[in-house]
CSV table of C-alpha atoms in Angstrom, one decimal:
chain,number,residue,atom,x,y,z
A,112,UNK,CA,41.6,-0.4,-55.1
A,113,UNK,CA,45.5,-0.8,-55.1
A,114,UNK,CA,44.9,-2.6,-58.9
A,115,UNK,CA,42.3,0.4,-60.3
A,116,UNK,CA,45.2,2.8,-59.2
A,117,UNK,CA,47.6,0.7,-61.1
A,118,UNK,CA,45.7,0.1,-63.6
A,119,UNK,CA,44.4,3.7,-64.2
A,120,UNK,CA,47.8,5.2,-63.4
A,121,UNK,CA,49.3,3.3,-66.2
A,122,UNK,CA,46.9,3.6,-68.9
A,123,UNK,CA,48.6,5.6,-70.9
A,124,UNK,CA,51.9,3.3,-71.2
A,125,UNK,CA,48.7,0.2,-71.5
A,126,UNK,CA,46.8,1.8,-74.2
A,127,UNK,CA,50.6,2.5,-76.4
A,128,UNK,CA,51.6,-1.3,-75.9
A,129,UNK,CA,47.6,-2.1,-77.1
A,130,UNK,CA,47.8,0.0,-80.0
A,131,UNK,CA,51.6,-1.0,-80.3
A,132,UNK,CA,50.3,-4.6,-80.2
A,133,UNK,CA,47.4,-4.2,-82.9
A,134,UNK,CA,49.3,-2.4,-85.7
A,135,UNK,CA,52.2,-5.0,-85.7
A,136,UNK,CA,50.0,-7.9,-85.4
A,137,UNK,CA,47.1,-6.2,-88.2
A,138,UNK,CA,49.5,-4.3,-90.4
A,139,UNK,CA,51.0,-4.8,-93.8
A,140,UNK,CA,54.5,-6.6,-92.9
A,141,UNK,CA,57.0,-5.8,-95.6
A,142,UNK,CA,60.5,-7.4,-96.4
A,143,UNK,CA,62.6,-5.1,-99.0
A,144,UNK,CA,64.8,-7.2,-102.1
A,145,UNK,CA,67.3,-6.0,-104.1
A,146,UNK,CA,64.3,-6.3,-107.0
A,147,UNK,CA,61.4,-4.9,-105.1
A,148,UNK,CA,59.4,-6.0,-102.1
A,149,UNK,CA,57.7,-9.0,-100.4
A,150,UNK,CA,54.4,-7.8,-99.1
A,151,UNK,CA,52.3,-9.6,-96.6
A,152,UNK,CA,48.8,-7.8,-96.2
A,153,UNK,CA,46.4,-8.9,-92.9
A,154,UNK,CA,43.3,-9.4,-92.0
A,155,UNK,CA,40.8,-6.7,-93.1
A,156,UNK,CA,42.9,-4.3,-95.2
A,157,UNK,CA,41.7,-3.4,-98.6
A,158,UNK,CA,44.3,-4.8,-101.2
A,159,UNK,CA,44.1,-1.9,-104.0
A,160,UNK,CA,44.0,1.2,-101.6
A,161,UNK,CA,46.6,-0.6,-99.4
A,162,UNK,CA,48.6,-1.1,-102.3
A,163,UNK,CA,48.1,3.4,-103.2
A,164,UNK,CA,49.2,4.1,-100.1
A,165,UNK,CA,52.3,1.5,-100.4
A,166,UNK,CA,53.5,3.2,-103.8
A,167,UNK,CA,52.8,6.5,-103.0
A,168,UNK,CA,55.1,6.1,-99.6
A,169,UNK,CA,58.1,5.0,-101.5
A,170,UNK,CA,57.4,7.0,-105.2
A,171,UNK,CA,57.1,4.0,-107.0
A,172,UNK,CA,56.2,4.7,-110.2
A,173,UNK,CA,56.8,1.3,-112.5
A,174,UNK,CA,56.4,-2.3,-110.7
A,175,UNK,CA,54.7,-5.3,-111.8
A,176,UNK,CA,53.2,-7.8,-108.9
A,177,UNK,CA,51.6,-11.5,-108.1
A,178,UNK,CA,49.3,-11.7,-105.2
A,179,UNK,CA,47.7,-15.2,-103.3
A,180,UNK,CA,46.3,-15.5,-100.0
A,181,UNK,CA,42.4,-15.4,-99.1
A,182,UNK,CA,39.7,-12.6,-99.4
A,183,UNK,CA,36.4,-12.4,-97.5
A,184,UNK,CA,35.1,-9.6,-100.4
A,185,UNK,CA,35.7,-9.3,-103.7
A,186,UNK,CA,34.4,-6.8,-106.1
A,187,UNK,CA,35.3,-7.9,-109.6
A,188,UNK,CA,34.9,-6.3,-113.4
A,189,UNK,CA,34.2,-7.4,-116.9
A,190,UNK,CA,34.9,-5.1,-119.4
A,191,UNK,CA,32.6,-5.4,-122.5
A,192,UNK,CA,34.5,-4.0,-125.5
A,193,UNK,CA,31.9,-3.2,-127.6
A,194,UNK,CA,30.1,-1.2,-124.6
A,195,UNK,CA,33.2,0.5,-123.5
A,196,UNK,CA,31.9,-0.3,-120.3
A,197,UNK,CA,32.6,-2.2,-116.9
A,198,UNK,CA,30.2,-4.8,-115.3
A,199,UNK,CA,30.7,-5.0,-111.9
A,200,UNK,CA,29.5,-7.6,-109.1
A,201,UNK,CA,30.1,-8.2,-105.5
A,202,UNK,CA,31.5,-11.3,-103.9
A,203,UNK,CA,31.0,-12.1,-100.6
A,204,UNK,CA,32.6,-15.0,-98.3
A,205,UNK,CA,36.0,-16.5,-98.2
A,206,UNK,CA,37.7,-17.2,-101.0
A,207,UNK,CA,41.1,-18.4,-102.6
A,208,UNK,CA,43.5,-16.0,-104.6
A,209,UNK,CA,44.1,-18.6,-107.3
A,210,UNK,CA,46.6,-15.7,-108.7
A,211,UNK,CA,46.7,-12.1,-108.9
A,212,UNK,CA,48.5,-9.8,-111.6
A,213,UNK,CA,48.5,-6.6,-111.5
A,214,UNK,CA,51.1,-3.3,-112.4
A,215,UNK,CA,51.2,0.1,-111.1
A,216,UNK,CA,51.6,3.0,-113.0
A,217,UNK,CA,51.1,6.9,-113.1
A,218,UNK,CA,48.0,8.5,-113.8
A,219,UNK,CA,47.4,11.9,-113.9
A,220,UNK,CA,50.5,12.4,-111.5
A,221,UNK,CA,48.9,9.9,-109.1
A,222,UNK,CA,49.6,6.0,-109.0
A,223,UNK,CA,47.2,3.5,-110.6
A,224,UNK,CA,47.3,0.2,-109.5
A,225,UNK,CA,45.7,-2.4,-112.0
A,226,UNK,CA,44.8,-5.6,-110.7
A,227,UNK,CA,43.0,-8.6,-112.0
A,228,UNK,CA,42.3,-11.7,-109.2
A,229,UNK,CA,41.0,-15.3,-110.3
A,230,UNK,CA,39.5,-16.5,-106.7
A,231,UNK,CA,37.6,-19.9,-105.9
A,232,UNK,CA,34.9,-20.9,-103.1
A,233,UNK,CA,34.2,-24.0,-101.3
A,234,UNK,CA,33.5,-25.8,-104.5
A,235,UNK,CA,36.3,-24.9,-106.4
A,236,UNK,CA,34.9,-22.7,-109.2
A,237,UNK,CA,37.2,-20.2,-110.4
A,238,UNK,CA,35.7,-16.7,-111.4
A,239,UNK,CA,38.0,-13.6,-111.7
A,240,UNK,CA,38.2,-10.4,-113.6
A,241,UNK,CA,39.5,-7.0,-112.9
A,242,UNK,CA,39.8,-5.5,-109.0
A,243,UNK,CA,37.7,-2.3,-108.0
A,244,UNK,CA,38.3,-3.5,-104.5
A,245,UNK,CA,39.0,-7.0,-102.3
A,246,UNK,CA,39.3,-7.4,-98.7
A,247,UNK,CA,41.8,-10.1,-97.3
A,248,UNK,CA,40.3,-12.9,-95.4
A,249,UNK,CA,43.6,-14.1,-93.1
A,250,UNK,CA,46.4,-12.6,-95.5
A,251,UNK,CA,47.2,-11.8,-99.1
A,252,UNK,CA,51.2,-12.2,-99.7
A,253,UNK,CA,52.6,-9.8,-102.9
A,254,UNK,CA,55.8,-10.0,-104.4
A,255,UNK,CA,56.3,-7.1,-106.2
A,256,UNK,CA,59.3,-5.8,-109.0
A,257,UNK,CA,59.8,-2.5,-109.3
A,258,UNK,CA,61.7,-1.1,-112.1
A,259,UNK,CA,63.3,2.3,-112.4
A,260,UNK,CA,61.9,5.0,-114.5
A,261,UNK,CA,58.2,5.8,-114.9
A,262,UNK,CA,55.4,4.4,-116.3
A,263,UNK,CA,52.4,6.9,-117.7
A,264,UNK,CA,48.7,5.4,-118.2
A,265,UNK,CA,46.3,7.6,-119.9
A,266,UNK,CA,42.9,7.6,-121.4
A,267,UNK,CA,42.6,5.6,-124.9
A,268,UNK,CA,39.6,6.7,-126.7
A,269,UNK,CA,39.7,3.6,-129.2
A,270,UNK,CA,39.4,1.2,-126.2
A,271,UNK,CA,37.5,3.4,-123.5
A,272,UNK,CA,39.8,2.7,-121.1
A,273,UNK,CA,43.0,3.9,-119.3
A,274,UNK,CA,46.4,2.5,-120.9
A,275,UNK,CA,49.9,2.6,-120.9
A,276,UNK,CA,51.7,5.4,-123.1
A,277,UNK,CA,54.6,2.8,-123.9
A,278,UNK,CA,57.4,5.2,-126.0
């Protein structure tokens, strides 16, 4: 009885050092540089929107980045030219991040973040193409430059998709 009591009268202060205790130990951990940011995403967070919600946070509005870690989803693009059109396909399992590049930009008054991934399974094939979405496995670590000033994508109607408007 004397430890329910304990227990029950401190749940709120248990509950705050649980939740305390899951967002430092499943959260994006970030170190700022003179240059831009070293970026350590955990377990379960979606790269590309966790990368939005990073850039929208601090208004950055030009960077470049290189990601590698592990995902346990992928879902990658090809882009066939001649289609003007993406083809998309779902990976599933663990897998490497051989190397990601990627850039954000401003579309639309919103950030963009463009990312292309080449990832490897359990018998080392590389396959890659552009990210609509990837889930980390155990982390994905990003080291990203940002650059003063602002970089504008918009729709290019020769090549069907979004592109810088480089002045």
């Amino acid at each position: 009885a004397r430890l329910m009591n304990c227990l029950i009268g401190n749940y709120p202060q248990i509950i705050l050092r649980v939740f305390i205790w899951i967002w430092y130990n499943y959260t994006m951990k970030v170190q700022k540089t003179t240059r831009g940011y070293y970026v350590r995403l955990e377990t379960g967070e979606e790269i590309v929107g966790e990368l939005i919600k990073f850039v929208k946070a601090r208004d950055i509005r030009m960077a470049s980045f290189t990601t590698m870690g592990a995902v346990a989803f992928a879902e990658l693009g090809y882009y066939a030219l001649a289609k003007k059109q993406y083809y998309w396909k779902e990976f599933d399992g663990e897998f490497e991040i051989l190397g990601g590049t990627g850039n954000v930009s401003i579309m639309q008054e919103e950030p963009s973040v463009h990312l292309h991934m080449t990832l490897s399974g359990s018998d080392f094939t590389a396959f890659g193409g552009h990210v609509k979405r990837a889930t980390v496995a155990t982390t994905c670590e990003i080291v990203m430059t940002v650059e003063d000033g602002t970089l504008l994508r918009s729709y290019d109607e020769h090549a069907g998709l979004n592109l810088w408007d480089c002045k």
